[in-house]
Amino acid sequence: MKDFKNLYLEHEKRISDNVAEIRHSDLWSEQVSFMAEEHPFKSPAVFFGYRILSAEDQAEGIQDLLIQVDVYLFYETFADTSKGSKKQQKALDFLDLLTKINACFHASNGIYYSNMRRTGFSPVETGGAGILYVQRYVCSMIDDSAKELYVNMKFDNIEIDVIEEIVPLPGNLSNLYELSDR
């Protein structure tokens, strides 16, 4: 779907242009859970997931969509945030990245989307040496990808014969208004 491809590319560009610390961006396919089997990636990494929450049909194959955008931030580290930890600041840098990502998207508009706002924030279990959080957003977009195949039927040189005919009015079929002889 061309518009989702463009939406992803626009979101990826917002990250690469504004959060220099991010070393990898991709579509979400649970890469973090299968790191040994998946293509290796550098951390910190951002992954995007897209879901249609609602769709309103417009004319000629166009839809107005309400989209949920899940922005995952993966940060590979053995550092922890506990007070006095030797690498506390390194672990806290993760929280700074979450804030920068939110600044990229919350209350933003783009070429392929509008009215983006954050609706959720939660940790995701990784089972490994990394921190993974997802920030959820909703935005609106117009998807016109079906319009390319939509064909308005055009009739050229059509002849129509019109026959004028007098149709008698129906009689009182219900006997509702008949006067009774009683």
XYZ file of N, CA and C in Angstrom:
546
model
N 0.845 -1.169 0.000
C 0.000 0.000 0.000
C 0.890 1.232 0.000
N 0.782 1.982 -1.052
C 1.700 3.106 -1.246
C 1.634 4.126 -0.117
N 0.444 4.385 0.400
C 0.349 5.421 1.420
C 0.955 4.969 2.746
N 0.879 3.692 3.066
C 1.532 3.217 4.286
C 3.045 3.212 4.114
N 3.510 2.916 2.919
C 4.950 3.007 2.665
C 5.419 4.445 2.855
N 4.677 5.384 2.295
C 5.036 6.797 2.439
C 4.929 7.261 3.890
N 3.917 6.770 4.605
C 3.769 7.112 6.023
C 4.974 6.610 6.821
N 5.359 5.346 6.594
C 6.531 4.808 7.278
C 7.785 5.626 6.947
N 8.003 5.911 5.683
C 9.203 6.665 5.283
C 9.214 8.063 5.906
N 8.047 8.677 6.005
C 7.970 9.992 6.633
C 8.287 9.903 8.130
N 7.751 8.898 8.798
C 8.043 8.719 10.227
C 9.516 8.380 10.459
N 10.060 7.527 9.633
C 11.478 7.168 9.763
C 12.360 8.399 9.569
N 11.997 9.258 8.628
C 12.779 10.478 8.381
C 12.695 11.433 9.570
N 11.525 11.531 10.211
C 11.398 12.393 11.396
C 12.376 11.935 12.481
N 12.506 10.621 12.641
C 13.449 10.087 13.637
C 14.884 10.371 13.210
N 15.228 10.030 11.977
C 16.628 10.194 11.547
C 17.055 11.659 11.511
N 16.133 12.565 11.223
C 16.456 13.992 11.189
C 16.536 14.627 12.573
N 15.851 14.047 13.567
C 15.720 14.716 14.857
C 16.300 13.977 16.059
N 16.590 12.696 15.907
C 17.136 11.928 17.040
C 18.389 11.203 16.541
N 19.503 11.902 16.603
C 20.756 11.390 16.037
C 21.232 10.107 16.722
N 20.813 9.878 17.948
C 21.268 8.695 18.694
C 20.692 7.387 18.135
N 19.585 7.454 17.416
C 18.959 6.244 16.874
C 19.818 5.706 15.743
N 20.184 4.430 15.864
C 21.104 3.825 14.902
C 20.426 2.871 13.926
N 19.137 2.580 14.163
C 18.428 1.641 13.283
C 16.935 1.919 13.365
N 16.256 1.913 12.210
C 14.797 2.047 12.139
C 14.266 0.957 11.226
N 13.070 0.456 11.565
C 12.508 -0.635 10.777
C 11.024 -0.764 11.119
N 10.308 -1.551 10.305
C 8.952 -1.934 10.677
C 9.035 -2.984 11.786
N 8.090 -2.949 12.697
C 8.063 -3.879 13.830
C 7.632 -5.266 13.370
N 8.439 -6.262 13.683
C 8.080 -7.664 13.459
C 8.651 -8.520 14.582
N 8.620 -7.964 15.782
C 9.104 -8.645 16.991
C 10.573 -9.055 16.878
N 11.370 -8.214 16.204
C 12.792 -8.495 16.031
C 13.503 -8.718 17.357
N 13.103 -7.996 18.381
C 13.781 -8.038 19.668
C 13.628 -9.407 20.312
N 12.485 -10.041 20.111
C 12.235 -11.359 20.699
C 13.015 -12.464 19.999
N 13.440 -12.207 18.777
C 14.127 -13.234 17.986
C 15.469 -12.728 17.479
N 16.227 -12.070 18.357
C 17.470 -11.425 17.916
C 18.473 -12.413 17.343
N 18.524 -13.625 17.858
C 19.488 -14.606 17.354
C 19.141 -15.041 15.930
N 17.846 -15.117 15.616
C 17.419 -15.570 14.297
C 17.262 -14.436 13.286
N 17.027 -13.227 13.766
C 16.760 -12.085 12.896
C 18.049 -11.466 12.364
N 17.881 -10.611 11.378
C 18.985 -9.809 10.876
C 19.475 -8.901 12.009
N 20.764 -8.911 12.326
C 21.245 -8.072 13.438
C 21.038 -6.585 13.159
N 20.802 -5.847 14.215
C 20.618 -4.405 14.090
C 21.348 -3.717 15.231
N 21.670 -2.440 14.999
C 22.377 -1.653 16.008
C 21.368 -1.022 16.957
N 21.795 -0.819 18.172
C 20.957 -0.212 19.202
C 21.541 1.145 19.566
N 20.736 2.109 19.930
C 19.292 2.130 20.078
C 18.590 2.042 18.725
N 17.447 1.349 18.734
C 16.682 1.126 17.514
C 15.231 1.511 17.733
N 14.604 1.966 16.654
C 13.188 2.317 16.671
C 12.480 1.441 15.647
N 11.321 0.940 16.056
C 10.494 0.117 15.172
C 9.088 0.699 15.137
N 8.465 0.643 13.961
C 7.128 1.196 13.775
C 6.140 0.084 13.449
N 4.995 0.121 14.112
C 3.887 -0.775 13.800
C 2.659 0.058 13.499
N 1.857 -0.380 12.526
C 0.686 0.381 12.096
C -0.555 -0.497 12.135
N -1.658 0.076 12.633
C -2.956 -0.604 12.663
C -4.036 0.406 12.279
N -5.019 -0.080 11.532
C -6.178 0.760 11.222
C -7.188 0.586 12.347
N -7.545 1.690 12.995
C -8.549 1.655 14.057
C -9.958 1.857 13.505
N -10.077 2.703 12.485
C -11.376 2.894 11.829
C -11.135 3.405 10.415
N -12.121 3.128 9.560
C -12.030 3.545 8.155
C -13.386 4.063 7.714
N -13.378 5.240 7.130
C -14.591 5.845 6.582
C -14.421 5.939 5.075
N -15.314 5.276 4.345
C -15.234 5.292 2.891
C -15.662 6.638 2.342
N -14.896 7.112 1.385
C -15.226 8.311 0.631
C -15.522 7.860 -0.798
N -15.657 8.749 -1.701
C -15.947 8.398 -3.091
C -14.721 7.830 -3.795
N -14.964 7.022 -4.815
C -13.948 6.549 -5.755
C -12.765 5.833 -5.103
N -13.013 4.986 -4.114
C -11.961 4.171 -3.522
C -11.096 4.869 -2.499
N -11.472 6.030 -2.042
C -10.683 6.785 -1.060
C -11.256 6.531 0.329
N -10.361 6.384 1.321
C -10.787 6.201 2.704
C -10.093 7.194 3.622
N -10.841 7.690 4.596
C -10.265 8.434 5.717
C -9.990 7.407 6.803
N -8.740 7.324 7.247
C -8.344 6.309 8.218
C -7.924 6.939 9.533
N -8.256 6.278 10.614
C -7.697 6.579 11.924
C -6.693 5.464 12.176
N -5.432 5.834 12.307
C -4.330 4.880 12.389
C -3.725 4.877 13.791
N -3.452 3.693 14.318
C -2.638 3.575 15.529
C -1.204 3.340 15.082
N -0.302 4.149 15.605
C 1.121 4.017 15.293
C 1.833 3.631 16.582
N 2.435 2.442 16.583
C 3.222 1.988 17.724
C 4.687 2.274 17.421
N 5.331 3.058 18.295
C 6.740 3.389 18.111
C 7.512 2.711 19.241
N 8.244 1.657 18.891
C 9.021 0.887 19.855
C 10.435 1.444 19.912
N 10.954 1.602 21.118
C 12.352 1.988 21.303
C 13.053 0.850 22.015
N 14.052 0.289 21.347
C 14.862 -0.767 21.950
C 16.234 -0.213 22.264
N 16.671 -0.470 23.488
C 17.945 0.045 23.988
C 18.669 -1.119 24.634
N 19.709 -1.604 23.969
C 20.456 -2.749 24.476
C 21.459 -2.276 25.516
N 21.291 -2.773 26.740
C 22.188 -2.355 27.813
C 22.097 -3.321 28.987
N 23.181 -3.437 29.709
C 23.164 -4.156 30.981
C 23.102 -3.160 32.135
N 23.141 -1.872 31.806
C 23.085 -0.839 32.841
C 21.688 -0.806 33.450
N 21.629 -0.341 34.702
C 20.322 -0.204 35.332
C 20.173 1.196 35.909
N 18.953 1.555 36.239
C 18.643 2.904 36.685
C 18.699 3.062 38.203
N 19.088 2.029 38.913
C 19.071 2.109 40.377
C 20.069 3.156 40.883
N 19.682 3.803 41.984
C 20.508 4.850 42.572
C 21.875 4.284 42.958
N 22.915 4.985 42.557
C 24.276 4.574 42.885
C 24.884 3.585 41.911
N 24.119 3.144 40.936
C 24.648 2.202 39.956
C 25.743 2.885 39.142
N 26.798 2.139 38.777
C 27.928 2.704 38.050
C 27.521 3.287 36.692
N 26.545 2.659 36.056
C 26.136 3.117 34.722
C 24.701 3.634 34.734
N 24.331 4.269 35.836
C 22.970 4.786 35.963
C 22.642 5.772 34.843
N 23.562 6.688 34.544
C 23.293 7.700 33.524
C 23.072 7.065 32.156
N 23.829 6.021 31.831
C 23.638 5.337 30.549
C 22.232 4.754 30.457
N 21.755 4.185 31.536
C 20.396 3.638 31.542
C 19.359 4.756 31.480
N 19.622 5.860 32.148
C 18.682 6.986 32.125
C 18.625 7.673 30.759
N 19.684 7.520 29.968
C 19.673 8.072 28.605
C 18.508 7.502 27.788
N 18.101 6.287 28.121
C 16.958 5.660 27.465
C 15.702 6.524 27.628
N 15.494 7.046 28.838
C 14.327 7.894 29.090
C 14.402 9.194 28.292
N 15.602 9.722 28.133
C 15.769 10.922 27.297
C 15.375 10.645 25.846
N 15.727 9.458 25.361
C 15.367 9.097 23.985
C 13.850 8.973 23.825
N 13.183 8.407 24.815
C 11.721 8.327 24.760
C 11.104 9.718 24.645
N 11.663 10.664 25.398
C 11.167 12.042 25.361
C 11.409 12.662 23.990
N 12.577 12.441 23.403
C 12.875 12.989 22.073
C 11.954 12.398 21.011
N 11.678 11.108 21.128
C 10.780 10.467 20.165
C 9.380 11.062 20.282
N 8.922 11.238 21.505
C 7.602 11.848 21.686
C 7.564 13.258 21.100
N 8.650 14.009 21.266
C 8.707 15.361 20.706
C 8.621 15.325 19.172
N 9.101 14.248 18.553
C 9.015 14.117 17.091
C 7.582 13.915 16.608
N 6.760 13.256 17.424
C 5.469 12.818 16.914
C 4.249 13.463 17.555
N 4.256 13.660 18.868
C 3.050 14.177 19.507
C 2.733 15.581 18.982
N 1.482 15.807 18.632
C 0.987 17.087 18.101
C 1.613 17.431 16.753
N 2.015 16.408 15.997
C 2.643 16.673 14.700
C 1.674 16.402 13.551
N 2.018 16.969 12.409
C 1.333 16.753 11.147
C 2.407 16.548 10.097
N 2.080 15.846 9.060
C 3.054 15.627 7.997
C 2.381 15.666 6.642
N 3.079 15.199 5.661
C 2.530 15.145 4.306
C 1.477 14.049 4.214
N 1.715 12.907 4.869
C 0.829 11.751 4.739
C -0.041 11.489 5.965
N 0.017 12.342 6.959
C -0.798 12.144 8.156
C -1.077 13.492 8.809
N -2.042 13.489 9.727
C -2.341 14.708 10.484
C -2.835 14.336 11.877
N -2.805 15.319 12.748
C -3.371 15.199 14.102
C -2.807 14.037 14.917
N -1.499 13.864 14.900
C -0.895 12.765 15.648
C -0.816 13.139 17.120
N -1.244 12.204 17.966
C -1.182 12.441 19.412
C -0.902 11.134 20.133
N -0.175 11.237 21.241
C 0.163 10.035 22.009
C -1.048 9.600 22.817
N -1.297 8.284 22.814
C -2.416 7.723 23.568
C -1.983 6.660 24.564
N -0.732 6.239 24.501
C -0.290 5.190 25.413
C 1.219 5.114 25.511
N 1.667 4.426 26.563
C 3.094 4.302 26.852
C 3.240 3.092 27.767
N 4.071 2.121 27.380
C 4.219 0.951 28.252
C 5.498 0.184 27.939
N 6.009 -0.535 28.966
C 7.168 -1.396 28.737
C 6.731 -2.678 28.029
N 7.691 -3.304 27.338
C 7.460 -4.577 26.668
C 8.559 -5.522 27.135
N 8.181 -6.721 27.545
C 9.173 -7.707 28.000
C 10.047 -8.159 26.840
N 11.361 -8.190 27.071
C 12.280 -8.645 26.029
C 12.884 -10.000 26.357
N 13.001 -10.294 27.632
C 13.627 -11.543 28.026
C 15.134 -11.537 27.821
N 15.719 -10.385 27.549
C 17.151 -10.324 27.295
C 17.749 -9.058 27.867
N 18.940 -8.756 27.391
C 19.683 -7.594 27.883
C 19.297 -6.357 27.097
N 18.148 -5.866 27.367
C 17.709 -4.668 26.680
C 16.450 -4.132 27.310
N 16.191 -2.881 27.023
C 14.986 -2.217 27.495
C 14.146 -1.929 26.258
N 12.863 -2.254 26.319
C 11.962 -2.025 25.197
C 10.682 -1.388 25.723
N 10.358 -0.223 25.185
C 9.110 0.463 25.511
C 8.398 0.786 24.209
N 7.082 0.884 24.290
C 6.289 1.291 23.136
C 5.493 2.539 23.517
N 5.525 3.504 22.627
C 4.664 4.683 22.750
C 3.632 4.561 21.636
N 2.364 4.697 22.005
C 1.276 4.554 21.039
C 0.725 5.934 20.687
N 0.473 6.095 19.407
C -0.069 7.339 18.880
C -1.263 7.009 17.986
N -2.116 7.975 17.785
C -3.139 7.880 16.746
C -2.968 9.075 15.830
N -3.283 8.859 14.570
C -3.241 9.942 13.589
C -4.267 9.653 12.506
N -4.549 10.662 11.722
C -5.478 10.532 10.602
C -4.686 10.515 9.311
N -5.191 9.777 8.350
C -4.584 9.813 7.020
C -5.647 9.498 5.980
N -5.399 9.943 4.780
C -6.268 9.631 3.655
C -5.540 8.591 2.818
N -6.193 7.471 2.596
C -5.608 6.407 1.785
C -6.319 6.394 0.438
N -5.588 6.750 -0.594
C -6.166 6.754 -1.941
C -5.557 5.662 -2.809
N -4.956 4.643 -2.178
C -4.282 3.595 -2.948
C -5.252 2.788 -3.804
N -6.516 2.663 -3.394
C -7.489 1.925 -4.198
C -8.020 2.761 -5.364
N -7.805 4.050 -5.315
C -8.306 4.934 -6.370
C -7.648 4.624 -7.714
N -6.412 4.170 -7.685
C -5.702 3.903 -8.936
C -6.412 2.847 -9.770
N -7.067 1.898 -9.117
C -7.754 0.847 -9.850
C -9.247 1.119 -9.995
N -9.720 2.170 -9.354
C -11.137 2.517 -9.447
C -11.388 3.131 -10.819
N -12.365 2.611 -11.527
C -12.661 3.105 -12.869
C -14.103 3.578 -12.878
N -14.281 4.831 -13.183
C -15.637 5.336 -13.385
C -16.121 4.793 -14.717
N -17.284 4.209 -14.712
C -17.815 3.696 -15.965
C -18.337 4.872 -16.781
N -17.902 4.920 -18.006
C -18.304 5.997 -18.895
C -19.006 5.359 -20.096
N -20.180 5.840 -20.365
C -20.949 5.300 -21.484
C -20.956 6.327 -22.609
N -20.438 5.939 -23.745
C -20.456 6.798 -24.921
C -21.498 6.260 -25.899
N -22.138 7.159 -26.611
C -23.072 6.791 -27.681
C -24.176 5.842 -27.213
N -24.820 6.189 -26.146
C -25.926 5.377 -25.657
C -27.219 5.955 -26.203
N -28.048 5.077 -26.705
C -29.364 5.494 -27.175
C -30.393 4.961 -26.202
N -31.327 5.807 -25.859
C -32.378 5.416 -24.938
C -33.711 5.664 -25.629
N -34.551 4.663 -25.655
C -35.898 4.819 -26.191
C -36.828 5.109 -25.029
N -37.588 6.180 -25.152
C -38.546 6.546 -24.124
C -39.931 6.295 -24.695
N -40.704 5.487 -23.989
C -42.063 5.186 -24.408
C -42.992 5.866 -23.419
N -43.849 6.707 -23.939
C -44.792 7.397 -23.074
C -46.053 6.552 -22.998
N -46.450 6.246 -21.799
C -47.606 5.397 -21.606
C -48.419 5.954 -20.454
N -49.708 5.916 -20.592
C -50.583 6.385 -19.518
C -50.904 5.192 -18.637
N -50.616 5.333 -17.383
C -50.866 4.268 -16.417
C -52.079 4.686 -15.594
N -53.101 3.846 -15.543
C -54.286 4.229 -14.768
C -53.968 4.275 -13.281
N -54.620 5.180 -12.594
C -54.444 5.279 -11.156
C -55.069 4.061 -10.502
N -54.440 3.575 -9.460
C -55.030 2.407 -8.803
C -56.303 2.807 -8.085
N -57.221 1.890 -8.007
C -58.460 2.141 -7.282
C -58.223 1.997 -5.796
N -59.272 2.172 -5.021
C -59.178 2.029 -3.575
C -59.120 0.541 -3.273
N -57.911 0.040 -3.053
C -57.715 -1.387 -2.857
C -57.971 -1.831 -1.424
N -57.955 -0.936 -0.509
C -58.060 -1.337 0.885
C -59.463 -1.225 1.450
N -60.347 -0.631 0.725
C -61.710 -0.379 1.204
C -61.716 0.441 2.483
N -60.657 1.126 2.718
C -60.529 1.906 3.966
C -61.464 3.096 3.971
N -61.659 3.694 2.843
C -62.423 4.933 2.800
C -63.835 4.761 2.240
N -64.244 3.547 2.025
C -65.588 3.337 1.487
C -66.624 3.617 2.568
N -67.693 4.222 2.181
C -68.796 4.452 3.105
C -69.615 3.168 3.211
N -69.952 2.864 4.391
C -70.769 1.666 4.551
C -72.239 2.054 4.524
N -73.074 1.114 4.190
C -74.514 1.353 4.100
C -75.181 1.175 5.452
N -74.507 1.035 6.469
C -75.090 0.770 7.795
C -75.781 1.921 8.344
